[in-house]
Structures are given as structure tokens and as C-alpha cells.
Coordinates of C-alpha atoms and ligand atoms in Angstrom, one line a residue:
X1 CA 207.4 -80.9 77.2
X2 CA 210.4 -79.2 77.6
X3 CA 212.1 -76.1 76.1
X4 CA 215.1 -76.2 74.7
X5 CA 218.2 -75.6 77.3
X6 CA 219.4 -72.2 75.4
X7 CA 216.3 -70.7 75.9
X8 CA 217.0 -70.6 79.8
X9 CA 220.8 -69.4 79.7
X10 CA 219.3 -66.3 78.0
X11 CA 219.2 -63.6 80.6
X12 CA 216.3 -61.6 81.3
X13 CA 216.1 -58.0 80.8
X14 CA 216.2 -56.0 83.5
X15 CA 215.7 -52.7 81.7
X16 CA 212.2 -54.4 80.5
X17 CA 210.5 -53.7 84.0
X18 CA 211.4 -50.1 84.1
X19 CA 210.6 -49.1 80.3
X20 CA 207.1 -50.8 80.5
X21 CA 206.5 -49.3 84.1
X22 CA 207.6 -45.9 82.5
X23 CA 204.9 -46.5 79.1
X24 CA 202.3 -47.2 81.6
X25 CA 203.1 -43.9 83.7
X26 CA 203.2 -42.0 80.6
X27 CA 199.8 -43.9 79.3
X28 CA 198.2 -42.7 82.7
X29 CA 199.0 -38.7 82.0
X30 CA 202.1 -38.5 84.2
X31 CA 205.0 -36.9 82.6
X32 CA 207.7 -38.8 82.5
X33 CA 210.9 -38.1 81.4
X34 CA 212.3 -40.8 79.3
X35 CA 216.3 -40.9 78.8
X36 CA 216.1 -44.9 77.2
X37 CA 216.1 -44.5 74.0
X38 CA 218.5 -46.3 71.6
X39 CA 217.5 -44.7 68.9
X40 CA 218.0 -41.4 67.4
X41 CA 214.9 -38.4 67.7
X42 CA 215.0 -37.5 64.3
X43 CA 212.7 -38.6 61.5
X44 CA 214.5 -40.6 59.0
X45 CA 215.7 -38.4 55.9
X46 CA 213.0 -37.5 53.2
X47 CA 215.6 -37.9 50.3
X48 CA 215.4 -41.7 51.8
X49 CA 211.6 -42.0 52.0
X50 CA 211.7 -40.4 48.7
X51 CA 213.9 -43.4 47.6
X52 CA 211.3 -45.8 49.4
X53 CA 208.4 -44.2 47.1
X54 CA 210.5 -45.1 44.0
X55 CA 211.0 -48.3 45.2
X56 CA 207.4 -49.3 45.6
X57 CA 205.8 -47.0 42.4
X58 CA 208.5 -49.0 39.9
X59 CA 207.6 -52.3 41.6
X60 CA 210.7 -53.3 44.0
X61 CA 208.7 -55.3 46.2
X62 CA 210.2 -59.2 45.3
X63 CA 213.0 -61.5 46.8
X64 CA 216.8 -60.2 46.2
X65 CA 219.6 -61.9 46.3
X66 CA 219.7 -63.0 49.6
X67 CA 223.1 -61.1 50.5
X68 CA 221.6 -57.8 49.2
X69 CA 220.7 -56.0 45.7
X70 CA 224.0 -56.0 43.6
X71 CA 223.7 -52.0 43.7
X72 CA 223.3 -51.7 47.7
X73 CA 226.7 -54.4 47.8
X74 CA 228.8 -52.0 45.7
X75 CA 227.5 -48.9 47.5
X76 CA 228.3 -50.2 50.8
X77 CA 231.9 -51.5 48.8
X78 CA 232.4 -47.8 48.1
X79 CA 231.4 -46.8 51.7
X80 CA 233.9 -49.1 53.1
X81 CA 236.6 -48.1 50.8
X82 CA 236.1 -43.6 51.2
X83 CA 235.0 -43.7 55.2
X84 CA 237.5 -46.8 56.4
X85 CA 240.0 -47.2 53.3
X86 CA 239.0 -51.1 53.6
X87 CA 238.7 -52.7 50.0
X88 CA 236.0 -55.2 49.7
X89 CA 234.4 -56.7 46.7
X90 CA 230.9 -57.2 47.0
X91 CA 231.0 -61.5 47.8
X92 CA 232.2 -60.0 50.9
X93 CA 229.6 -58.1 52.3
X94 CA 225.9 -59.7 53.6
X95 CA 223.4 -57.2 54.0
X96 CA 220.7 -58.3 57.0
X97 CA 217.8 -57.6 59.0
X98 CA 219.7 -55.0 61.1
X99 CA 223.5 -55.0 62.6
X100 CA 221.9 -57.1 65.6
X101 CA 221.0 -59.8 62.9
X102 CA 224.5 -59.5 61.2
X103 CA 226.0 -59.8 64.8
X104 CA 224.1 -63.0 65.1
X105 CA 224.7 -64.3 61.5
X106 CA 228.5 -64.3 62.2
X107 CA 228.6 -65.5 65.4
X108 CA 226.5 -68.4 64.0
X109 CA 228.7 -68.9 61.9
X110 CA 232.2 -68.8 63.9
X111 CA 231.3 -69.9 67.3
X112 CA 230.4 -73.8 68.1
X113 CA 230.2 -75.0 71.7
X114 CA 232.5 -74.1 74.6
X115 CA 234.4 -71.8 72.6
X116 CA 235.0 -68.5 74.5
X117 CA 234.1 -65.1 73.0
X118 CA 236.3 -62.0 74.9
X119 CA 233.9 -58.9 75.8
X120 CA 235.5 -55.9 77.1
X121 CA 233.1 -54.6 79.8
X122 CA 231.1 -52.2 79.8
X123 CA 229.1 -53.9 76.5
X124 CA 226.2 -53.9 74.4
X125 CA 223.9 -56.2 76.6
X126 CA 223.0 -58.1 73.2
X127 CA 226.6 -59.6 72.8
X128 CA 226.6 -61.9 75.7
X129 CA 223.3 -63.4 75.0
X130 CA 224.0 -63.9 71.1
X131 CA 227.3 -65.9 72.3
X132 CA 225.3 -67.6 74.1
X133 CA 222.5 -68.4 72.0
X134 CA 225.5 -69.5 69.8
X135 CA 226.8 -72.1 72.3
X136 CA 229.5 -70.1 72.9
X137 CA 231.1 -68.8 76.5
X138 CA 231.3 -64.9 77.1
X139 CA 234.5 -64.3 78.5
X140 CA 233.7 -60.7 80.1
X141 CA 237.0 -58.8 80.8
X142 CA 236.5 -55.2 82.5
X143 CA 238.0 -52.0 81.4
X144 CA 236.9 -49.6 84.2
X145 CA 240.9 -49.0 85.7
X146 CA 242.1 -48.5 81.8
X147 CA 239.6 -45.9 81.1
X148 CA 237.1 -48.3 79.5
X149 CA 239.0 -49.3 77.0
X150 CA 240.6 -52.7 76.6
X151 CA 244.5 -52.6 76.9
X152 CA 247.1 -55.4 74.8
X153 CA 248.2 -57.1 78.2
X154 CA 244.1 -57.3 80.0
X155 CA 243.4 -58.9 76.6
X156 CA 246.3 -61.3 76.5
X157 CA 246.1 -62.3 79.6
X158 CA 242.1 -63.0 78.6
X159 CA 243.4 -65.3 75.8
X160 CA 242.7 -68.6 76.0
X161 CA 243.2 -72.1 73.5
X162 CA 239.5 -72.3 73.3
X163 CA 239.2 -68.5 72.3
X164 CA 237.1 -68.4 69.1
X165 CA 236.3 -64.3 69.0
X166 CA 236.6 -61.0 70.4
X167 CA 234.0 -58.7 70.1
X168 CA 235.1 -54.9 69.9
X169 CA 232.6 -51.6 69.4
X170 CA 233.8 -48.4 68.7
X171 CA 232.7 -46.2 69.7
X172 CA 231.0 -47.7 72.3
X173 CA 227.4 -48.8 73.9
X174 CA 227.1 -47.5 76.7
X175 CA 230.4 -45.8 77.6
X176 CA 230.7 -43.5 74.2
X177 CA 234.2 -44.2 74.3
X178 CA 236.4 -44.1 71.1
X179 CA 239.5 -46.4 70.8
X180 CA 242.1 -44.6 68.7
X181 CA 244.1 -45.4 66.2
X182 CA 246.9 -46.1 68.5
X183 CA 244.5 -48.3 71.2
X184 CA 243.2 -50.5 68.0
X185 CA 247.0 -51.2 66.8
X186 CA 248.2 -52.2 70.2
X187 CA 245.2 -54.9 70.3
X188 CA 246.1 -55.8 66.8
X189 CA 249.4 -56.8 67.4
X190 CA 248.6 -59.1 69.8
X191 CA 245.4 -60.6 67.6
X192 CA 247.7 -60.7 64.7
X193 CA 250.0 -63.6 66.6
X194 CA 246.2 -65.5 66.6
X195 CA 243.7 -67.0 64.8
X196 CA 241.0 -65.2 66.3
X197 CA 237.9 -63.6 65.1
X198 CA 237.5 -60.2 65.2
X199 CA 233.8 -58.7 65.4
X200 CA 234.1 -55.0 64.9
X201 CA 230.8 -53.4 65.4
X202 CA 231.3 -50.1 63.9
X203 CA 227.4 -48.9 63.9
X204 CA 227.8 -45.5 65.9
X205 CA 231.2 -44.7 63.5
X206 CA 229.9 -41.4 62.3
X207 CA 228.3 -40.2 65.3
X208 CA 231.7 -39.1 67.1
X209 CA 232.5 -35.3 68.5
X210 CA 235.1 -33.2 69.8
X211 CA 237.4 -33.9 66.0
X212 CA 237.8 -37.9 68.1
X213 CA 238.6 -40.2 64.8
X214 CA 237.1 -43.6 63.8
X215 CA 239.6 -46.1 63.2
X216 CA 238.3 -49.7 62.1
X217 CA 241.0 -52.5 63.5
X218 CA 240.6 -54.3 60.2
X219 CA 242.4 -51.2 58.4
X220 CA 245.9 -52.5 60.4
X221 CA 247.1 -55.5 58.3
X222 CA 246.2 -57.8 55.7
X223 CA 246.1 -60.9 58.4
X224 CA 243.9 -58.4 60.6
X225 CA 241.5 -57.7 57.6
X226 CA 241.1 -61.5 57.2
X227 CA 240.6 -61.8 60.8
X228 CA 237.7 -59.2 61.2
X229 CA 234.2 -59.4 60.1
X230 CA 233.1 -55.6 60.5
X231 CA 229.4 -55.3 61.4
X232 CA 227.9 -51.5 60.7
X233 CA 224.0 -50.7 59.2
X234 CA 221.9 -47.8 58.4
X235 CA 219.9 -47.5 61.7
X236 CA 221.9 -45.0 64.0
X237 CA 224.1 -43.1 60.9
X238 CA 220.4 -42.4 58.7
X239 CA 218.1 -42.5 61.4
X240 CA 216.4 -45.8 60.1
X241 CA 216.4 -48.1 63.1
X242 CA 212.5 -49.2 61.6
X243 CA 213.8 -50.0 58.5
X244 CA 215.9 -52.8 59.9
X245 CA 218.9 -52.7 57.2
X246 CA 222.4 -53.7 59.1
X247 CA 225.3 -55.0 56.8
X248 CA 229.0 -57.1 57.1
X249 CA 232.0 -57.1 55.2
X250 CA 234.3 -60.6 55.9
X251 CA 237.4 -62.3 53.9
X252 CA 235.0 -63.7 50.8
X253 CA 234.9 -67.4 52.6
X254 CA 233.2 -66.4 55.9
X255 CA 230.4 -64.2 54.2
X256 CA 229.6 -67.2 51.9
X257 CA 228.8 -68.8 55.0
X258 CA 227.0 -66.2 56.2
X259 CA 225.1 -65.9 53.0
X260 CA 224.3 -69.6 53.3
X261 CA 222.9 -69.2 56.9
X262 CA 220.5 -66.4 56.3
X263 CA 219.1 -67.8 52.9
X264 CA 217.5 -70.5 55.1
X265 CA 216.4 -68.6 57.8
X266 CA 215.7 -65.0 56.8
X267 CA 216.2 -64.6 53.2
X268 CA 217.4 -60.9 51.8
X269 CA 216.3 -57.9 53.3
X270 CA 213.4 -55.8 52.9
X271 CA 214.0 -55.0 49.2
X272 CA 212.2 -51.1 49.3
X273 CA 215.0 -50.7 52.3
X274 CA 217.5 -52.0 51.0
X275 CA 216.8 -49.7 48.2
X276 CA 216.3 -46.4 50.3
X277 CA 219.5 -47.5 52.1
X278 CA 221.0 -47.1 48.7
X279 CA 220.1 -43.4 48.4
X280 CA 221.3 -43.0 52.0
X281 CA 224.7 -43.6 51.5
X282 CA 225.0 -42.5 48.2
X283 CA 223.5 -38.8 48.2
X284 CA 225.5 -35.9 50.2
X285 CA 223.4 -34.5 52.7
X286 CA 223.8 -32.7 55.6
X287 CA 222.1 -34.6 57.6
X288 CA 224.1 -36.5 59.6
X289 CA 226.2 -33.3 60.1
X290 CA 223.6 -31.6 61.7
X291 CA 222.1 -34.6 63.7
X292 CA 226.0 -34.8 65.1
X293 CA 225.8 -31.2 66.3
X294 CA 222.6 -31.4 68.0
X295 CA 223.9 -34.6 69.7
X296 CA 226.9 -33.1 70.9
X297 CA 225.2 -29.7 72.6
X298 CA 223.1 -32.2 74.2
X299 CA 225.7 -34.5 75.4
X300 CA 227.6 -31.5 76.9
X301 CA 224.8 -30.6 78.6
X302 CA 224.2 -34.1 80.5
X303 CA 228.5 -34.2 80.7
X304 CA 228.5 -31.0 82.0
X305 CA 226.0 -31.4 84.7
X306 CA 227.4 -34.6 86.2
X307 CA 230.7 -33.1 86.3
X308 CA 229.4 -30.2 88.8
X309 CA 227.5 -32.7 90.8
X310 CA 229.2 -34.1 93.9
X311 CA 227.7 -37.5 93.5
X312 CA 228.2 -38.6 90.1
X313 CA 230.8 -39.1 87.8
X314 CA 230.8 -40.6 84.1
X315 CA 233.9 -41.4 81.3
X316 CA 233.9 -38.3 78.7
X317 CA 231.4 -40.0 75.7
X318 CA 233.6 -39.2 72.2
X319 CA 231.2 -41.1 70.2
X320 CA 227.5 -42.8 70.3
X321 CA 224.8 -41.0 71.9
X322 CA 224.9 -42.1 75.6
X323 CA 226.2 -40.9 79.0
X324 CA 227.2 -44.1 81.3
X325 CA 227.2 -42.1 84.9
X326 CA 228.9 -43.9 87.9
X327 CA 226.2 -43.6 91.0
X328 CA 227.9 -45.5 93.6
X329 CA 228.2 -43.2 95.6
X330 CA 224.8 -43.0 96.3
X331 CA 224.5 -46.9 97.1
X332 CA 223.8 -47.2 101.1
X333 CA 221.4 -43.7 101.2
X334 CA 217.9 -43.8 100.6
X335 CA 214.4 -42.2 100.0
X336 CA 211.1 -42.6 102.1
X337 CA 213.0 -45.3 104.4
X338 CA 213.6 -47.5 100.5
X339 CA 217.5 -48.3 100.7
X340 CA 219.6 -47.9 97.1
X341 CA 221.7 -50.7 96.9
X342 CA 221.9 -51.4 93.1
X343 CA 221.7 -49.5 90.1
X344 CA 218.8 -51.5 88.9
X345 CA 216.9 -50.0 92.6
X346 CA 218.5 -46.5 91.9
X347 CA 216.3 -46.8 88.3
X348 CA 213.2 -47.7 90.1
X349 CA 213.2 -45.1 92.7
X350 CA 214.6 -42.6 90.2
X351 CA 210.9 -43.8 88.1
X352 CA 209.4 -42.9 91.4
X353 CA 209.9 -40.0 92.7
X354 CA 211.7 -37.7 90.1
X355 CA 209.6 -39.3 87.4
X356 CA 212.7 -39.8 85.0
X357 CA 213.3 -43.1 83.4
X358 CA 217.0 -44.1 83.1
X359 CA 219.1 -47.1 81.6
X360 CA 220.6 -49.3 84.9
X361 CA 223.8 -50.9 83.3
X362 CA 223.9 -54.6 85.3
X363 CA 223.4 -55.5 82.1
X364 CA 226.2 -53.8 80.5
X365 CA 228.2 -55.3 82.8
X366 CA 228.6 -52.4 84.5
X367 CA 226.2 -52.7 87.9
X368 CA 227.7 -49.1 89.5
X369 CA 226.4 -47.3 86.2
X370 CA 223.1 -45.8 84.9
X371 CA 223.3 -44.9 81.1
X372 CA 221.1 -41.6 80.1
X373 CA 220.7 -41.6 76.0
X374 CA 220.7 -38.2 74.4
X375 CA 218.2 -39.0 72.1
X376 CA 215.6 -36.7 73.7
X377 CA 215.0 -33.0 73.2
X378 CA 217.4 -30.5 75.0
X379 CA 214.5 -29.2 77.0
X380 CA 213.6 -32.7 78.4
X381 CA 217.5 -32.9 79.2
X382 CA 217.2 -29.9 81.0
X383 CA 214.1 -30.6 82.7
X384 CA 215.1 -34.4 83.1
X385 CA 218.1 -33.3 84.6
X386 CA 216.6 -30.8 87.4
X387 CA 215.0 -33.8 88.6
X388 CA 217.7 -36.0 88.8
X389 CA 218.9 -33.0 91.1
X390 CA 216.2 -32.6 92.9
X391 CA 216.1 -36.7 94.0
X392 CA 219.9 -36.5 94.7
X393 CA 219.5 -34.0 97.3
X394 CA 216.4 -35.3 98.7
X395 CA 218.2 -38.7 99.7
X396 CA 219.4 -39.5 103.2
Ligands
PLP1 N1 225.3 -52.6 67.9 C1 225.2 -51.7 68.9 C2 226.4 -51.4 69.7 C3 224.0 -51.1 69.2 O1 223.9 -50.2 70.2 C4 222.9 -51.5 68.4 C5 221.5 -50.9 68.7 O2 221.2 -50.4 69.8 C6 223.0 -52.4 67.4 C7 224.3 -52.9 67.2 C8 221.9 -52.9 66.6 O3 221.5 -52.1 65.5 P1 220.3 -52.4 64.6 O4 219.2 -51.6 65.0 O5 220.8 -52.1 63.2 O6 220.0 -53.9 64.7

């Protein structure tokens, strides 16, 4: 019996090996330092759970609409309209199972066979495989020499007549970069001469620092706002990546697709979420503030350190909460006679001996990278970082 051909063009995760060799280290006693996570270290808001308790004591538990509850649609309307200055009426927005199921959902419903998707590299791991899964061809164009960011002429010359979409995340997973306003126009003017779909995945929008700006592409022009479907969702701004609530906004004829898609395979939402998320981006807090700060002491500290070690380098994060750190150098040396000679072996050994578990970026189509999250306390930076130190120096 066979399986079905998409299930083998998926690729394997290579991060899989280290994070479960790193569970069973920690499982054993042994105190590992863990800088994977992609997701932040703070308990989701009470004022949200708060919001979750009303949901279940008055009874929200059924079906929805399948798009999302009428009052989520207009408060994500009104989010779009004060955070981006983007007008949407509520047929335009589908609220999913998280952003990575409103990534899918529009891909499903834009991309059919052969047609080619543009990824600036470094990217999301995800993106590739959901083009794929969509029949689609990843067309991976690299950013490294324009300071990981994608410039008008790489992506013209990256054009193609079977070019269906381009995919573009600000600020970025796993470089942190931020386009600016400037950088998003530049692409827009060449997009606007096209009929291609723009996926804007604007999830880490509010986790920025140093006064960098979040610009969304489809703010440039009319044609541009029909082009892009924006994907954003509650789990990185609110702390809810366990409450699986990720939304869309799209010109009104590609969300009813969307809508149509996920009524047969998903459904709406979790209604109790849906409803917390509803308190989460209605009520002024200062959470999110304060989350920000914490982030950004933290990423100055990881910043900080690579830029005062001889071996490592890394593009200045403005945004997310990730530090993508260039270890080529190292390639070629090695510990106890085991040779580095690839990120992914870099991870391993790095497990190994200095007991820190770390991101290799292959994946991310960036194979001289290792990407260390900031998602972790500052004292497990610190100590986390001494040991990083402590392996560099101890390699021949
Ligand atoms: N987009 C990017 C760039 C991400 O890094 C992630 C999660 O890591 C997602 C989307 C998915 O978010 P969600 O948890 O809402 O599915």
C-alpha cells in the first residue's frame, strides 16, 4: 500500500533529534540549558484566562461561525485598522487554528501545482513544507549579502510566469530583522506591476525594539491591499501559543475561499479562545509592554556577547525573539577528535559537551547559522552563554 507522494517531499526535521535528545538529558537530571523555544516564557495574561472562565461559566462551548464569533471579527477589524491603518470589514478576515493553520489555509487556497512561491532566505522552516504540501514549488532566494532582507532587483530577478506568491515575515524567524517602511515600498513597486500573492506574516509585529517600526506591505496601495493576505494571531503578542487562535485579513473573495476550506476540514476555532482572544486585544494592559522590555535586556545580552566573541557573528535582531548567530568559522575545528562540519554537528556537540541546546538553521535555509531564542530566563542566558564560551575555547 502506498503513501501518498506529498507525504515524502515533506522534509524531515532536523531540529527534532536535538530537542528530544535534550528532553531526555533533562528527564535524566542533567541540566541542560535550553535556548529552542518558540514560544514566549511568560504565562498567558490572567485578564485573558479571566475571559476564558466567562466563556465556559455562561456556556460558550458550541460551534461558531466557522470564520470566527462576529465580535472576535470586528475586534481584530479594529486591530487592523489602529495598529496597521488597514480597513477590513469582517467577510475579510478568517480566524483559525493558529497563524500556521491560516498560512496553510491560504496557501491552499492560492497555490495549485507547479506554481512557484518566492521565499527570502533565511525562513520560517514551515513555509517551504506548506508550499509544498500545497503542490507548489519553493523558490528560495537568499538575503545574506543585502543584510537579510530581500531587495526589489534579487526579487525581480526571482520572478517567474509560473509565480503564484511570495511569502514575506516581518520581523523575521530566525534573523529578527525588520523591513522598513522604505524596504516594503521598494518590493511593492515591483509586486504592484504583478498579479502576485502576497503572504505577510506579521505574527512577531509587536515584539520589536530599539523605536524599529512595523510596516505591513498591504498599507502601500489599494492593488497591494488586494494582493496581500496578512496572516497575524494571538500566540507570540498574548502569550497564548496553547490556545491555538491565528487570524487573516484578504480582499473579501479570497477569505470566502478560505472560509469554505476550513468549514470542511477544521470548522471555527476553539470558541472559549476565540472568546479570551477577544479580551486580549480589546483591554489595555501592560503586558505586552513589559514582556518587550524583558525581551530586549535579554536579547542585548546574547547580542552583546557574540559581538565580543572572535568567532561568531549574528545580524542585529529589531524584532522577534531570536538571535540567528553565524558559526562558520568554527567549521573545520573540533572537539575530542569529533570534526564540526555543519551547523546541525555544531548543535550536537554543543548538546554534548557544554550541555546547551541550540536551534541549527539548515532548515531555515541558513546552514552556517544557529538560532538561540530568548525565551529563557536571563540567568539561563547568562549561564547558557558561559558555556557556549567555554566549548568555543576548548575546540582545536
Ligand atoms: N509564523 C512564524 C514566523 C512563526 O515563527 C510561528 C511560530 O513559531 C508561526 C507563524 C505560527 O504561529 P502559531 O503558533 O499561531 O501557529
Amino acid at each position: 500500500m502506498a503513501l501518498a507522494k506529498r507525504t515524502s517531499q515533506i522534509s524531515k526535521s532536523l531540529t527534532l533529534a536535538i530537542t528530544s535528545k535534550a528532553n531526555k538529558m533533562k528527564e535524566e537530571g542533567i541540566d541542560v540549558v535550553g535556548f529552542g523555544a518558540g514560544e514566549p516564557d511568560f504565562n498567558t495574561p490572567s485578564f485573558i484566562i479571566d475571559a476564558a472562565k466567562e466563556a465556559l461559566d455562561k456556556g460558550f462551548t458550541k460551534y461558531t461561525a466557522n470564520s470566527g464569533t462576529p465580535a472576535l471579527k470586528k475586534a481584530i477589524c479594529d486591530k487592523f485598522l489602529k495598529d496597521n491603518n488597514l480597513n477590513y470589514a469582517p467577510n475579510q478576515i478568517v480566524v483559525s487554528n493558529g497563524a500556521k493553520h491560516s498560512l496553510y489555509n491560504a496557501m491552499l487556497a492560492i497555490i495549485e501545482q507547479g506554481d512557484e512561491v518566492i521565499i527570502p532566505a533565511p525562513f520560517w522552516l514551515t513555509y517551504p513544507e506548506l508550499v509544498k504540501m500545497c503542490e507548489g514549488t519553493p523558490v528560495i532566494v537568499d538575503t545574506k549579502d543585502d543584510k537579510f532582507k530581500l531587495t526589489p532587483k534579487k526579487l525581480e530577478s526571482a520572478i517567474t510566469p509560473r509565480t503564484k506568491a511570495i511569502i514575506i515575515n516581518s520581523p523575521c524567524n530566525p534573523t529578527g530583522v525588520v523591513y522598513s517602511k522604505e524596504e516594503l515600498w521598494a518590493l511593492a513597486q515591483v509586486l504592484e506591476k504583478t498579479d502576485i500573492y502576497i503572504i505577510s506574516d506579521e505574527i512577531y509585529e509587536k515584539i520589536i525594539y530599539n523605536g524599529a517600526k512595523h510596516y505591513s506591505i498591504a498599507q502601500y496601495s489599494e492593488k497591494i491591499y488586494k494582493q496581500t493576505i496578512v496572516i497575524n494571531g494571538a500566540s507570540k503578542t498574548y502569550s497564548m501559543t496553547g490556545w491555538r487562535i491565528g487570524y487573516l485579513a484578504a480582499d473579501a473573495e479570497i477569505a470566502r475561499a478560505i472560509d469554505n476550506i476550513q468549514s470542511h476540514c477544521t470548522s471555527n476555532a476553539n470558541s472559549i479562545a476565540q472568546y479570551a482572544t477577544i479580551a486580549a486585544l480589546n483591554t489595555h494592559s501592560s503586558f505586552l509592554q513589559e514582556m518587550v522590555k524583558t525581551f530586549d535586556e535579554r536579547r542585548r545580552i546574547i547580542v552583546d556577547f557574540v559581538n565580543s566573541t572572535k568567532d561568531l557573528s549574528c545580524p542585529n535582531p529589531q524584532g522577534a525573539f531570536y538571535v540567528m548567530i553565524n558559526i562558520s568559522s568554527i567549521f573545520g575545528k573540533s572537539i575530542d577528535g569529533k570534526v564540526i562540519d555543519s551547523a546541525l554537528k555544531a548543535a550536537e556537540l554543543m548538546l554534548e559537551y557544554a550541555r546547551i541546546a541550540v536551534i541549527p538553521c539548515e532548515s531555515f535555509g541558513a546552514p552556517d547559522y544557529i538560532r538561540l531564542s530568548y525565551a529563557i530566563s536571563k540567568e539561563d542566558i547568562q549561564k547558557g552563554l558561559k558555556r557556549l564560551e567555554e566549548f568555543l575555547n576548548t575546540l582545536r
